[in-house]
Amino acid sequence: MILARQFRPGPAAFLHELPGGFVEPDDEPAAAAEVLQETGHRGTLQAVTTCWDDAYPNVRRHVFAAADCVKVAEPTLERTEFVDLVLMPLDTFRATVLRRGRMTDVEAAYLALDHLGLF
């Protein structure tokens, strides 16, 4: 698993996240996946689904899975981004991050794992 670890002010904690970003009005959702930009890895990007981000705003989350990733560059973060790249075996991810609620986008992780047949 390739994860981004960042401080999040709401819970005042460092949490793991899947790489990603916001979809700009004229962009395709795949352009916002930011796997190469945030991680320096390239892989086969697969669209999984689109779901509601939360029950209150009208924000939609586009979920993608990147398979067969290979590091091809260093991450190129924005000057306002402070991200630690974390590479983790799938079993460790399940036991120490996913099942313990130590990430912000749990539903996207479960949906991607299910799509890849790893759930």
mmCIF file with all atom_site columns, C-alpha atoms in Angstrom:
data_model
loop_
_atom_site.group_PDB
_atom_site.id
_atom_site.type_symbol
_atom_site.label_atom_id
_atom_site.label_alt_id
_atom_site.label_comp_id
_atom_site.label_asym_id
_atom_site.label_entity_id
_atom_site.label_seq_id
_atom_site.pdbx_PDB_ins_code
_atom_site.Cartn_x
_atom_site.Cartn_y
_atom_site.Cartn_z
_atom_site.occupancy
_atom_site.B_iso_or_equiv
_atom_site.pdbx_formal_charge
_atom_site.auth_seq_id
_atom_site.auth_comp_id
_atom_site.auth_asym_id
_atom_site.auth_atom_id
_atom_site.pdbx_PDB_model_num
ATOM 1   C CA . MET A 1 1   ? 0.000   0.000  0.000   1.00 0.00 ? 1   MET A CA 1
ATOM 2   C CA . ILE A 1 2   ? 1.191   3.491  -0.831  1.00 0.00 ? 2   ILE A CA 1
ATOM 3   C CA . LEU A 1 3   ? -0.152  5.954  1.705   1.00 0.00 ? 3   LEU A CA 1
ATOM 4   C CA . ALA A 1 4   ? 0.202   9.613  2.549   1.00 0.00 ? 4   ALA A CA 1
ATOM 5   C CA . ARG A 1 5   ? 0.578   10.401 6.251   1.00 0.00 ? 5   ARG A CA 1
ATOM 6   C CA . GLN A 1 6   ? -0.427  13.920 7.253   1.00 0.00 ? 6   GLN A CA 1
ATOM 7   C CA . PHE A 1 7   ? -1.350  15.928 10.321  1.00 0.00 ? 7   PHE A CA 1
ATOM 8   C CA . ARG A 1 8   ? -5.062  16.669 10.347  1.00 0.00 ? 8   ARG A CA 1
ATOM 9   C CA . PRO A 1 9   ? -6.249  19.516 12.591  1.00 0.00 ? 9   PRO A CA 1
ATOM 10  C CA . GLY A 1 10  ? -9.785  18.205 13.257  1.00 0.00 ? 10  GLY A CA 1
ATOM 11  C CA . PRO A 1 11  ? -8.681  15.140 15.198  1.00 0.00 ? 11  PRO A CA 1
ATOM 12  C CA . ALA A 1 12  ? -5.309  16.800 15.985  1.00 0.00 ? 12  ALA A CA 1
ATOM 13  C CA . ALA A 1 13  ? -3.495  13.674 14.859  1.00 0.00 ? 13  ALA A CA 1
ATOM 14  C CA . PHE A 1 14  ? -1.340  12.245 12.098  1.00 0.00 ? 14  PHE A CA 1
ATOM 15  C CA . LEU A 1 15  ? -3.559  10.084 9.889   1.00 0.00 ? 15  LEU A CA 1
ATOM 16  C CA . HIS A 1 16  ? -2.952  7.951  6.825   1.00 0.00 ? 16  HIS A CA 1
ATOM 17  C CA . GLU A 1 17  ? -4.712  8.775  3.567   1.00 0.00 ? 17  GLU A CA 1
ATOM 18  C CA . LEU A 1 18  ? -4.892  7.461  0.060   1.00 0.00 ? 18  LEU A CA 1
ATOM 19  C CA . PRO A 1 19  ? -3.157  9.798  -2.392  1.00 0.00 ? 19  PRO A CA 1
ATOM 20  C CA . GLY A 1 20  ? -5.591  12.140 -4.066  1.00 0.00 ? 20  GLY A CA 1
ATOM 21  C CA . GLY A 1 21  ? -6.824  15.631 -4.632  1.00 0.00 ? 21  GLY A CA 1
ATOM 22  C CA . PHE A 1 22  ? -9.759  17.751 -5.685  1.00 0.00 ? 22  PHE A CA 1
ATOM 23  C CA . VAL A 1 23  ? -11.270 17.585 -9.158  1.00 0.00 ? 23  VAL A CA 1
ATOM 24  C CA . GLU A 1 24  ? -11.024 20.957 -10.865 1.00 0.00 ? 24  GLU A CA 1
ATOM 25  C CA . PRO A 1 25  ? -14.111 21.997 -12.885 1.00 0.00 ? 25  PRO A CA 1
ATOM 26  C CA . ASP A 1 26  ? -12.581 21.217 -16.298 1.00 0.00 ? 26  ASP A CA 1
ATOM 27  C CA . ASP A 1 27  ? -10.604 18.109 -15.251 1.00 0.00 ? 27  ASP A CA 1
ATOM 28  C CA . GLU A 1 28  ? -11.380 14.443 -15.475 1.00 0.00 ? 28  GLU A CA 1
ATOM 29  C CA . PRO A 1 29  ? -11.559 12.721 -12.072 1.00 0.00 ? 29  PRO A CA 1
ATOM 30  C CA . ALA A 1 30  ? -8.540  10.520 -12.896 1.00 0.00 ? 30  ALA A CA 1
ATOM 31  C CA . ALA A 1 31  ? -6.393  13.674 -13.148 1.00 0.00 ? 31  ALA A CA 1
ATOM 32  C CA . ALA A 1 32  ? -7.049  14.354 -9.450  1.00 0.00 ? 32  ALA A CA 1
ATOM 33  C CA . ALA A 1 33  ? -5.841  10.930 -8.282  1.00 0.00 ? 33  ALA A CA 1
ATOM 34  C CA . GLU A 1 34  ? -2.348  12.479 -7.914  1.00 0.00 ? 34  GLU A CA 1
ATOM 35  C CA . VAL A 1 35  ? -0.566  9.148  -7.487  1.00 0.00 ? 35  VAL A CA 1
ATOM 36  C CA . LEU A 1 36  ? 2.534   10.303 -9.381  1.00 0.00 ? 36  LEU A CA 1
ATOM 37  C CA . GLN A 1 37  ? 2.553   13.813 -7.890  1.00 0.00 ? 37  GLN A CA 1
ATOM 38  C CA . GLU A 1 38  ? 2.110   12.778 -4.244  1.00 0.00 ? 38  GLU A CA 1
ATOM 39  C CA . THR A 1 39  ? 4.020   9.485  -4.271  1.00 0.00 ? 39  THR A CA 1
ATOM 40  C CA . GLY A 1 40  ? 6.415   9.473  -7.235  1.00 0.00 ? 40  GLY A CA 1
ATOM 41  C CA . HIS A 1 41  ? 4.879   6.150  -8.322  1.00 0.00 ? 41  HIS A CA 1
ATOM 42  C CA . ARG A 1 42  ? 3.175   5.254  -11.582 1.00 0.00 ? 42  ARG A CA 1
ATOM 43  C CA . GLY A 1 43  ? 0.757   2.363  -12.005 1.00 0.00 ? 43  GLY A CA 1
ATOM 44  C CA . THR A 1 44  ? -2.334  1.178  -13.789 1.00 0.00 ? 44  THR A CA 1
ATOM 45  C CA . LEU A 1 45  ? -5.165  3.404  -12.606 1.00 0.00 ? 45  LEU A CA 1
ATOM 46  C CA . GLN A 1 46  ? -8.571  1.717  -12.417 1.00 0.00 ? 46  GLN A CA 1
ATOM 47  C CA . ALA A 1 47  ? -11.828 3.561  -11.782 1.00 0.00 ? 47  ALA A CA 1
ATOM 48  C CA . VAL A 1 48  ? -13.671 1.893  -8.883  1.00 0.00 ? 48  VAL A CA 1
ATOM 49  C CA . THR A 1 49  ? -16.772 3.989  -8.181  1.00 0.00 ? 49  THR A CA 1
ATOM 50  C CA . THR A 1 50  ? -18.101 7.396  -7.213  1.00 0.00 ? 50  THR A CA 1
ATOM 51  C CA . CYS A 1 51  ? -19.733 7.852  -3.827  1.00 0.00 ? 51  CYS A CA 1
ATOM 52  C CA . TRP A 1 52  ? -20.893 10.616 -1.507  1.00 0.00 ? 52  TRP A CA 1
ATOM 53  C CA . ASP A 1 53  ? -18.081 11.989 0.622   1.00 0.00 ? 53  ASP A CA 1
ATOM 54  C CA . ASP A 1 54  ? -20.385 12.849 3.495   1.00 0.00 ? 54  ASP A CA 1
ATOM 55  C CA . ALA A 1 55  ? -24.099 13.057 4.171   1.00 0.00 ? 55  ALA A CA 1
ATOM 56  C CA . TYR A 1 56  ? -24.193 16.858 4.452   1.00 0.00 ? 56  TYR A CA 1
ATOM 57  C CA . PRO A 1 57  ? -22.279 18.542 1.600   1.00 0.00 ? 57  PRO A CA 1
ATOM 58  C CA . ASN A 1 58  ? -22.835 17.651 -2.037  1.00 0.00 ? 58  ASN A CA 1
ATOM 59  C CA . VAL A 1 59  ? -19.236 16.473 -2.505  1.00 0.00 ? 59  VAL A CA 1
ATOM 60  C CA . ARG A 1 60  ? -18.687 13.321 -4.550  1.00 0.00 ? 60  ARG A CA 1
ATOM 61  C CA . ARG A 1 61  ? -15.616 11.134 -4.031  1.00 0.00 ? 61  ARG A CA 1
ATOM 62  C CA . HIS A 1 62  ? -14.163 9.415  -7.095  1.00 0.00 ? 62  HIS A CA 1
ATOM 63  C CA . VAL A 1 63  ? -12.424 6.229  -5.988  1.00 0.00 ? 63  VAL A CA 1
ATOM 64  C CA . PHE A 1 64  ? -9.563  4.779  -8.022  1.00 0.00 ? 64  PHE A CA 1
ATOM 65  C CA . ALA A 1 65  ? -7.199  1.892  -7.431  1.00 0.00 ? 65  ALA A CA 1
ATOM 66  C CA . ALA A 1 66  ? -3.646  1.971  -8.731  1.00 0.00 ? 66  ALA A CA 1
ATOM 67  C CA . ALA A 1 67  ? -2.138  -1.456 -9.360  1.00 0.00 ? 67  ALA A CA 1
ATOM 68  C CA . ASP A 1 68  ? 1.388   -2.558 -10.292 1.00 0.00 ? 68  ASP A CA 1
ATOM 69  C CA . CYS A 1 69  ? 2.915   0.694  -9.030  1.00 0.00 ? 69  CYS A CA 1
ATOM 70  C CA . VAL A 1 70  ? 6.600   1.423  -9.597  1.00 0.00 ? 70  VAL A CA 1
ATOM 71  C CA . LYS A 1 71  ? 8.576   4.382  -8.285  1.00 0.00 ? 71  LYS A CA 1
ATOM 72  C CA . VAL A 1 72  ? 9.609   6.554  -11.244 1.00 0.00 ? 72  VAL A CA 1
ATOM 73  C CA . ALA A 1 73  ? 10.300  9.932  -9.607  1.00 0.00 ? 73  ALA A CA 1
ATOM 74  C CA . GLU A 1 74  ? 10.381  11.831 -6.353  1.00 0.00 ? 74  GLU A CA 1
ATOM 75  C CA . PRO A 1 75  ? 7.049   13.247 -5.139  1.00 0.00 ? 75  PRO A CA 1
ATOM 76  C CA . THR A 1 76  ? 6.377   16.827 -6.260  1.00 0.00 ? 76  THR A CA 1
ATOM 77  C CA . LEU A 1 77  ? 4.314   18.358 -3.493  1.00 0.00 ? 77  LEU A CA 1
ATOM 78  C CA . GLU A 1 78  ? 2.853   21.847 -3.404  1.00 0.00 ? 78  GLU A CA 1
ATOM 79  C CA . ARG A 1 79  ? 4.668   24.200 -1.028  1.00 0.00 ? 79  ARG A CA 1
ATOM 80  C CA . THR A 1 80  ? 1.688   24.020 1.340   1.00 0.00 ? 80  THR A CA 1
ATOM 81  C CA . GLU A 1 81  ? 1.672   20.201 1.451   1.00 0.00 ? 81  GLU A CA 1
ATOM 82  C CA . PHE A 1 82  ? 3.504   18.356 4.202   1.00 0.00 ? 82  PHE A CA 1
ATOM 83  C CA . VAL A 1 83  ? 3.148   14.664 3.456   1.00 0.00 ? 83  VAL A CA 1
ATOM 84  C CA . ASP A 1 84  ? 5.126   11.657 4.629   1.00 0.00 ? 84  ASP A CA 1
ATOM 85  C CA . LEU A 1 85  ? 5.070   8.854  2.078   1.00 0.00 ? 85  LEU A CA 1
ATOM 86  C CA . VAL A 1 86  ? 4.449   5.468  3.698   1.00 0.00 ? 86  VAL A CA 1
ATOM 87  C CA . LEU A 1 87  ? 4.895   2.138  1.922   1.00 0.00 ? 87  LEU A CA 1
ATOM 88  C CA . MET A 1 88  ? 3.251   -0.703 3.809   1.00 0.00 ? 88  MET A CA 1
ATOM 89  C CA . PRO A 1 89  ? 2.501   -4.390 3.175   1.00 0.00 ? 89  PRO A CA 1
ATOM 90  C CA . LEU A 1 90  ? -1.222  -5.059 2.715   1.00 0.00 ? 90  LEU A CA 1
ATOM 91  C CA . ASP A 1 91  ? -1.538  -7.205 5.860   1.00 0.00 ? 91  ASP A CA 1
ATOM 92  C CA . THR A 1 92  ? 0.142   -4.532 7.977   1.00 0.00 ? 92  THR A CA 1
ATOM 93  C CA . PHE A 1 93  ? -2.131  -1.874 6.456   1.00 0.00 ? 93  PHE A CA 1
ATOM 94  C CA . ARG A 1 94  ? -5.226  -3.896 7.327   1.00 0.00 ? 94  ARG A CA 1
ATOM 95  C CA . ALA A 1 95  ? -4.111  -4.604 10.897  1.00 0.00 ? 95  ALA A CA 1
ATOM 96  C CA . THR A 1 96  ? -2.559  -1.293 11.935  1.00 0.00 ? 96  THR A CA 1
ATOM 97  C CA . VAL A 1 97  ? -4.294  1.383  9.866   1.00 0.00 ? 97  VAL A CA 1
ATOM 98  C CA . LEU A 1 98  ? -7.558  0.290  8.268   1.00 0.00 ? 98  LEU A CA 1
ATOM 99  C CA . ARG A 1 99  ? -9.074  -1.704 11.147  1.00 0.00 ? 99  ARG A CA 1
ATOM 100 C CA . ARG A 1 100 ? -7.924  0.777  13.774  1.00 0.00 ? 100 ARG A CA 1
ATOM 101 C CA . GLY A 1 101 ? -9.452  3.846  12.128  1.00 0.00 ? 101 GLY A CA 1
ATOM 102 C CA . ARG A 1 102 ? -6.108  5.565  11.572  1.00 0.00 ? 102 ARG A CA 1
ATOM 103 C CA . MET A 1 103 ? -7.027  6.989  8.181   1.00 0.00 ? 103 MET A CA 1
ATOM 104 C CA . THR A 1 104 ? -9.364  9.586  6.733   1.00 0.00 ? 104 THR A CA 1
ATOM 105 C CA . ASP A 1 105 ? -10.810 7.740  3.748   1.00 0.00 ? 105 ASP A CA 1
ATOM 106 C CA . VAL A 1 106 ? -11.673 4.295  5.084   1.00 0.00 ? 106 VAL A CA 1
ATOM 107 C CA . GLU A 1 107 ? -14.571 3.744  2.685   1.00 0.00 ? 107 GLU A CA 1
ATOM 108 C CA . ALA A 1 108 ? -12.389 4.448  -0.355  1.00 0.00 ? 108 ALA A CA 1
ATOM 109 C CA . ALA A 1 109 ? -9.780  1.970  0.891   1.00 0.00 ? 109 ALA A CA 1
ATOM 110 C CA . TYR A 1 110 ? -12.365 -0.777 1.376   1.00 0.00 ? 110 TYR A CA 1
ATOM 111 C CA . LEU A 1 111 ? -13.936 -0.071 -2.027  1.00 0.00 ? 111 LEU A CA 1
ATOM 112 C CA . ALA A 1 112 ? -10.537 -0.167 -3.779  1.00 0.00 ? 112 ALA A CA 1
ATOM 113 C CA . LEU A 1 113 ? -9.493  -3.389 -2.036  1.00 0.00 ? 113 LEU A CA 1
ATOM 114 C CA . ASP A 1 114 ? -12.800 -5.001 -2.948  1.00 0.00 ? 114 ASP A CA 1
ATOM 115 C CA . HIS A 1 115 ? -12.408 -3.868 -6.574  1.00 0.00 ? 115 HIS A CA 1
ATOM 116 C CA . LEU A 1 116 ? -8.949  -5.458 -6.707  1.00 0.00 ? 116 LEU A CA 1
ATOM 117 C CA . GLY A 1 117 ? -10.222 -8.687 -5.162  1.00 0.00 ? 117 GLY A CA 1
ATOM 118 C CA . LEU A 1 118 ? -8.142  -8.113 -2.013  1.00 0.00 ? 118 LEU A CA 1
ATOM 119 C CA . PHE A 1 119 ? -10.974 -7.636 0.464   1.00 0.00 ? 119 PHE A CA 1
#
